[in-house]
Amino acid sequence: MSSAKWRPQKRLVDIVKVFKTYKNLYEGDTYLIIIGEEKENDDDNHIIYLPFVENKEMSKYLRSADIYLFLSWLDACPNSVLEAIACNIPVICTNQGGTKEILNITSGGIIVNADEVYNYKAVNLQEPPKPNYEKIIDAITLMVKDLDFYKKQIDTTKIDINYVASRYYAFLKSCNE
């Protein structure tokens, strides 16, 4: 599953290509659910597009997923990733943006070195670079093989508002010393 307010830097086209490649390489009944994109369902009916889902309903959809695929480029703190982790759904993301930090502190999935390191120059978010599909497919394969392991590793306490607030407070306090 993947969800977002879809813009080019969220890489929906890449998510679909990765999924189709994965599906063609491996046997099994595999589906991709895309939330937030009103579009005709994929011609082979293995990609399901759903419109925007209200926040209070999102957990129902997330809990039906095995893996959350998030390939957004330079996303600072994606709510959808936090929602997936809160629902105990392991995430696969690339090595760019703040998503990797969320996965690091929660043990929430696999960070794929699928992007070149960002050089902090001006960028065109309408044309993000293509990630390395092969590395992402390898990560999906790894996670599918031992999904229970990845689900058991998730530490949702690290995304609790009290924990996050205490970290911000400690940081701000250290700045004044």
PDB file of C-alpha atoms in Angstrom:
ATOM      1  CA  MET A   1       0.000   0.000   0.000  1.00  0.00           C
ATOM      2  CA  SER A   2       0.966   3.584  -0.490  1.00  0.00           C
ATOM      3  CA  SER A   3      -0.873   6.839   0.143  1.00  0.00           C
ATOM      4  CA  ALA A   4      -0.177  10.524  -0.197  1.00  0.00           C
ATOM      5  CA  LYS A   5      -1.357  13.821  -1.534  1.00  0.00           C
ATOM      6  CA  TRP A   6       0.200  12.815  -4.811  1.00  0.00           C
ATOM      7  CA  ARG A   7       2.667  15.248  -6.368  1.00  0.00           C
ATOM      8  CA  PRO A   8       5.574  14.377  -8.653  1.00  0.00           C
ATOM      9  CA  GLN A   9       8.131  14.239  -5.804  1.00  0.00           C
ATOM     10  CA  LYS A  10       6.000  11.542  -4.122  1.00  0.00           C
ATOM     11  CA  ARG A  11       6.917   9.294  -7.097  1.00  0.00           C
ATOM     12  CA  LEU A  12       3.641   7.511  -7.724  1.00  0.00           C
ATOM     13  CA  VAL A  13       4.816   6.544 -11.225  1.00  0.00           C
ATOM     14  CA  ASP A  14       7.907   4.902  -9.728  1.00  0.00           C
ATOM     15  CA  ILE A  15       5.876   3.068  -7.085  1.00  0.00           C
ATOM     16  CA  VAL A  16       3.652   1.592  -9.794  1.00  0.00           C
ATOM     17  CA  LYS A  17       6.646   0.604 -11.946  1.00  0.00           C
ATOM     18  CA  VAL A  18       8.403  -1.039  -8.996  1.00  0.00           C
ATOM     19  CA  PHE A  19       5.252  -2.958  -8.104  1.00  0.00           C
ATOM     20  CA  LYS A  20       4.643  -4.153 -11.657  1.00  0.00           C
ATOM     21  CA  THR A  21       8.234  -5.297 -11.968  1.00  0.00           C
ATOM     22  CA  TYR A  22       8.059  -7.097  -8.625  1.00  0.00           C
ATOM     23  CA  LYS A  23       4.744  -8.733  -9.539  1.00  0.00           C
ATOM     24  CA  ASN A  24       6.169  -9.997 -12.841  1.00  0.00           C
ATOM     25  CA  LEU A  25       9.255 -11.469 -11.161  1.00  0.00           C
ATOM     26  CA  TYR A  26       7.613 -13.281  -8.276  1.00  0.00           C
ATOM     27  CA  GLU A  27       4.713 -15.662  -8.028  1.00  0.00           C
ATOM     28  CA  GLY A  28       1.837 -15.029  -5.716  1.00  0.00           C
ATOM     29  CA  ASP A  29      -1.315 -13.043  -5.466  1.00  0.00           C
ATOM     30  CA  THR A  30       0.048  -9.542  -5.002  1.00  0.00           C
ATOM     31  CA  TYR A  31      -1.878  -6.277  -5.003  1.00  0.00           C
ATOM     32  CA  LEU A  32      -0.955  -2.631  -4.674  1.00  0.00           C
ATOM     33  CA  ILE A  33      -3.451  -0.252  -3.103  1.00  0.00           C
ATOM     34  CA  ILE A  34      -2.895   3.422  -3.846  1.00  0.00           C
ATOM     35  CA  ILE A  35      -4.850   5.821  -1.646  1.00  0.00           C
ATOM     36  CA  GLY A  36      -5.362   9.437  -2.614  1.00  0.00           C
ATOM     37  CA  GLU A  37      -5.497   9.030  -6.384  1.00  0.00           C
ATOM     38  CA  GLU A  38      -8.800   8.840  -8.219  1.00  0.00           C
ATOM     39  CA  LYS A  39      -7.962   6.875 -11.297  1.00  0.00           C
ATOM     40  CA  GLU A  40      -9.175   3.888 -13.213  1.00  0.00           C
ATOM     41  CA  ASN A  41      -7.934   0.679 -11.662  1.00  0.00           C
ATOM     42  CA  ASP A  42      -4.988  -0.934 -13.394  1.00  0.00           C
ATOM     43  CA  ASP A  43      -5.853  -3.030 -16.441  1.00  0.00           C
ATOM     44  CA  ASP A  44      -4.769  -6.281 -14.732  1.00  0.00           C
ATOM     45  CA  ASN A  45      -6.731  -5.434 -11.562  1.00  0.00           C
ATOM     46  CA  HIS A  46      -3.693  -5.827  -9.312  1.00  0.00           C
ATOM     47  CA  ILE A  47      -3.378  -2.106  -8.693  1.00  0.00           C
ATOM     48  CA  ILE A  48      -6.328  -0.559  -6.919  1.00  0.00           C
ATOM     49  CA  TYR A  49      -6.705   3.209  -6.822  1.00  0.00           C
ATOM     50  CA  LEU A  50      -8.821   4.698  -4.057  1.00  0.00           C
ATOM     51  CA  PRO A  51      -9.730   8.356  -3.558  1.00  0.00           C
ATOM     52  CA  PHE A  52      -8.771  10.423  -0.528  1.00  0.00           C
ATOM     53  CA  VAL A  53      -9.594   8.666   2.760  1.00  0.00           C
ATOM     54  CA  GLU A  54     -10.532  10.602   5.887  1.00  0.00           C
ATOM     55  CA  ASN A  55      -7.961  10.359   8.697  1.00  0.00           C
ATOM     56  CA  LYS A  56     -10.394   8.574  11.017  1.00  0.00           C
ATOM     57  CA  GLU A  57     -10.868   5.833   8.382  1.00  0.00           C
ATOM     58  CA  MET A  58      -7.241   5.433   7.337  1.00  0.00           C
ATOM     59  CA  SER A  59      -6.272   2.833   9.942  1.00  0.00           C
ATOM     60  CA  LYS A  60      -8.868   0.413   8.530  1.00  0.00           C
ATOM     61  CA  TYR A  61      -7.111   0.500   5.173  1.00  0.00           C
ATOM     62  CA  LEU A  62      -3.608   0.395   6.621  1.00  0.00           C
ATOM     63  CA  ARG A  63      -4.367  -2.655   8.737  1.00  0.00           C
ATOM     64  CA  SER A  64      -5.286  -4.530   5.561  1.00  0.00           C
ATOM     65  CA  ALA A  65      -1.780  -4.013   4.165  1.00  0.00           C
ATOM     66  CA  ASP A  66       1.334  -6.097   4.662  1.00  0.00           C
ATOM     67  CA  ILE A  67       3.888  -3.507   3.521  1.00  0.00           C
ATOM     68  CA  TYR A  68       3.810   0.267   3.136  1.00  0.00           C
ATOM     69  CA  LEU A  69       5.854   1.490   0.167  1.00  0.00           C
ATOM     70  CA  PHE A  70       6.985   5.122   0.400  1.00  0.00           C
ATOM     71  CA  LEU A  71       9.437   6.339  -2.223  1.00  0.00           C
ATOM     72  CA  SER A  72       8.939  10.092  -1.835  1.00  0.00           C
ATOM     73  CA  TRP A  73      12.001  12.184  -2.523  1.00  0.00           C
ATOM     74  CA  LEU A  74      13.079  14.683   0.178  1.00  0.00           C
ATOM     75  CA  ASP A  75       9.958  14.370   2.332  1.00  0.00           C
ATOM     76  CA  ALA A  76      10.706  15.773   5.794  1.00  0.00           C
ATOM     77  CA  CYS A  77       8.225  13.972   8.067  1.00  0.00           C
ATOM     78  CA  PRO A  78       5.478  12.157   6.175  1.00  0.00           C
ATOM     79  CA  ASN A  79       2.318  11.623   8.209  1.00  0.00           C
ATOM     80  CA  SER A  80       1.396   8.597   6.123  1.00  0.00           C
ATOM     81  CA  VAL A  81       4.571   6.783   7.220  1.00  0.00           C
ATOM     82  CA  LEU A  82       3.841   7.569  10.868  1.00  0.00           C
ATOM     83  CA  GLU A  83       0.296   6.249  10.381  1.00  0.00           C
ATOM     84  CA  ALA A  84       1.607   3.019   8.830  1.00  0.00           C
ATOM     85  CA  ILE A  85       4.066   2.477  11.674  1.00  0.00           C
ATOM     86  CA  ALA A  86       1.338   3.237  14.244  1.00  0.00           C
ATOM     87  CA  CYS A  87      -0.702   0.450  12.599  1.00  0.00           C
ATOM     88  CA  ASN A  88       2.318  -1.877  12.827  1.00  0.00           C
ATOM     89  CA  ILE A  89       2.847  -1.958   9.064  1.00  0.00           C
ATOM     90  CA  PRO A  90       6.537  -2.109   8.096  1.00  0.00           C
ATOM     91  CA  VAL A  91       7.682   0.556   5.653  1.00  0.00           C
ATOM     92  CA  ILE A  92      10.078   0.476   2.729  1.00  0.00           C
ATOM     93  CA  CYS A  93      11.535   3.884   1.899  1.00  0.00           C
ATOM     94  CA  THR A  94      14.523   5.340   0.096  1.00  0.00           C
ATOM     95  CA  ASN A  95      17.528   6.961   1.733  1.00  0.00           C
ATOM     96  CA  GLN A  96      16.414  10.563   1.064  1.00  0.00           C
ATOM     97  CA  GLY A  97      14.436  12.878   3.314  1.00  0.00           C
ATOM     98  CA  GLY A  98      13.304  12.471   6.895  1.00  0.00           C
ATOM     99  CA  THR A  99      11.542   9.153   6.367  1.00  0.00           C
ATOM    100  CA  LYS A 100      14.766   7.278   7.005  1.00  0.00           C
ATOM    101  CA  GLU A 101      15.050   8.947  10.413  1.00  0.00           C
ATOM    102  CA  ILE A 102      11.544   7.793  11.327  1.00  0.00           C
ATOM    103  CA  LEU A 103      12.418   4.226  10.331  1.00  0.00           C
ATOM    104  CA  ASN A 104      15.703   4.382  12.232  1.00  0.00           C
ATOM    105  CA  ILE A 105      14.140   5.401  15.547  1.00  0.00           C
ATOM    106  CA  THR A 106      11.160   3.019  15.264  1.00  0.00           C
ATOM    107  CA  SER A 107      12.872   0.042  13.576  1.00  0.00           C
ATOM    108  CA  GLY A 108       9.937   0.489  11.241  1.00  0.00           C
ATOM    109  CA  GLY A 109      11.204  -1.182   8.095  1.00  0.00           C
ATOM    110  CA  ILE A 110      13.873  -1.069   5.425  1.00  0.00           C
ATOM    111  CA  ILE A 111      15.715   2.006   4.193  1.00  0.00           C
ATOM    112  CA  VAL A 112      16.877   1.348   0.647  1.00  0.00           C
ATOM    113  CA  ASN A 113      19.961   3.108  -0.723  1.00  0.00           C
ATOM    114  CA  ALA A 114      18.076   3.703  -3.944  1.00  0.00           C
ATOM    115  CA  ASP A 115      18.898   7.392  -4.406  1.00  0.00           C
ATOM    116  CA  GLU A 116      22.108   9.299  -4.844  1.00  0.00           C
ATOM    117  CA  VAL A 117      22.934  11.464  -1.847  1.00  0.00           C
ATOM    118  CA  TYR A 118      21.207  14.829  -2.182  1.00  0.00           C
ATOM    119  CA  ASN A 119      23.718  17.650  -2.640  1.00  0.00           C
ATOM    120  CA  TYR A 120      21.504  20.442  -1.224  1.00  0.00           C
ATOM    121  CA  LYS A 121      21.397  22.389  -4.458  1.00  0.00           C
ATOM    122  CA  ALA A 122      18.207  23.900  -5.833  1.00  0.00           C
ATOM    123  CA  VAL A 123      15.923  21.178  -7.169  1.00  0.00           C
ATOM    124  CA  ASN A 124      12.879  20.820  -9.356  1.00  0.00           C
ATOM    125  CA  LEU A 125      10.416  18.824  -7.278  1.00  0.00           C
ATOM    126  CA  GLN A 126       8.311  18.349 -10.396  1.00  0.00           C
ATOM    127  CA  GLU A 127      11.044  16.123 -11.858  1.00  0.00           C
ATOM    128  CA  PRO A 128      12.592  14.045  -9.071  1.00  0.00           C
ATOM    129  CA  PRO A 129      15.357  11.610  -9.996  1.00  0.00           C
ATOM    130  CA  LYS A 130      14.457   7.980 -10.539  1.00  0.00           C
ATOM    131  CA  PRO A 131      15.324   5.661  -7.653  1.00  0.00           C
ATOM    132  CA  ASN A 132      17.118   2.371  -8.207  1.00  0.00           C
ATOM    133  CA  TYR A 133      14.205  -0.008  -8.833  1.00  0.00           C
ATOM    134  CA  GLU A 134      16.311  -3.140  -8.464  1.00  0.00           C
ATOM    135  CA  LYS A 135      17.346  -2.236  -4.920  1.00  0.00           C
ATOM    136  CA  ILE A 136      13.742  -1.473  -3.961  1.00  0.00           C
ATOM    137  CA  ILE A 137      12.533  -4.787  -5.402  1.00  0.00           C
ATOM    138  CA  ASP A 138      15.264  -6.579  -3.430  1.00  0.00           C
ATOM    139  CA  ALA A 139      13.998  -4.892  -0.256  1.00  0.00           C
ATOM    140  CA  ILE A 140      10.401  -5.891  -0.992  1.00  0.00           C
ATOM    141  CA  THR A 141      11.533  -9.475  -1.561  1.00  0.00           C
ATOM    142  CA  LEU A 142      13.480  -9.480   1.701  1.00  0.00           C
ATOM    143  CA  MET A 143      10.556  -8.080   3.666  1.00  0.00           C
ATOM    144  CA  VAL A 144       8.020 -10.464   2.132  1.00  0.00           C
ATOM    145  CA  LYS A 145      10.205 -13.448   3.060  1.00  0.00           C
ATOM    146  CA  ASP A 146      10.196 -12.519   6.750  1.00  0.00           C
ATOM    147  CA  LEU A 147       7.269 -10.158   7.228  1.00  0.00           C
ATOM    148  CA  ASP A 148       6.623 -11.260  10.814  1.00  0.00           C
ATOM    149  CA  PHE A 149      10.199 -10.333  11.761  1.00  0.00           C
ATOM    150  CA  TYR A 150       9.764  -6.798  10.410  1.00  0.00           C
ATOM    151  CA  LYS A 151       6.393  -6.356  12.114  1.00  0.00           C
ATOM    152  CA  LYS A 152       7.806  -7.506  15.481  1.00  0.00           C
ATOM    153  CA  GLN A 153      10.694  -5.013  15.231  1.00  0.00           C
ATOM    154  CA  ILE A 154       8.476  -1.923  15.088  1.00  0.00           C
ATOM    155  CA  ASP A 155       8.675   0.280  18.191  1.00  0.00           C
ATOM    156  CA  THR A 156       5.639   2.575  18.183  1.00  0.00           C
ATOM    157  CA  THR A 157       6.633   4.208  21.493  1.00  0.00           C
ATOM    158  CA  LYS A 158       9.087   6.377  19.559  1.00  0.00           C
ATOM    159  CA  ILE A 159       6.228   8.110  17.717  1.00  0.00           C
ATOM    160  CA  ASP A 160       4.127   8.753  20.826  1.00  0.00           C
ATOM    161  CA  ILE A 161       3.438  12.479  21.254  1.00  0.00           C
ATOM    162  CA  ASN A 162       4.809  12.489  24.820  1.00  0.00           C
ATOM    163  CA  TYR A 163       8.077  10.894  23.715  1.00  0.00           C
ATOM    164  CA  VAL A 164       8.455  13.298  20.786  1.00  0.00           C
ATOM    165  CA  ALA A 165       7.616  16.315  22.966  1.00  0.00           C
ATOM    166  CA  SER A 166      10.212  15.270  25.557  1.00  0.00           C
ATOM    167  CA  ARG A 167      12.850  15.005  22.817  1.00  0.00           C
ATOM    168  CA  TYR A 168      11.988  18.485  21.498  1.00  0.00           C
ATOM    169  CA  TYR A 169      12.075  19.886  25.031  1.00  0.00           C
ATOM    170  CA  ALA A 170      15.483  18.331  25.741  1.00  0.00           C
ATOM    171  CA  PHE A 171      16.836  19.690  22.461  1.00  0.00           C
ATOM    172  CA  LEU A 172      15.537  23.218  23.065  1.00  0.00           C
ATOM    173  CA  LYS A 173      16.844  23.172  26.631  1.00  0.00           C
ATOM    174  CA  SER A 174      20.308  22.127  25.413  1.00  0.00           C
ATOM    175  CA  CYS A 175      20.340  25.094  23.009  1.00  0.00           C
ATOM    176  CA  ASN A 176      19.982  27.514  25.929  1.00  0.00           C
ATOM    177  CA  GLU A 177      22.867  26.045  27.939  1.00  0.00           C
TER     178      GLU A 177
END
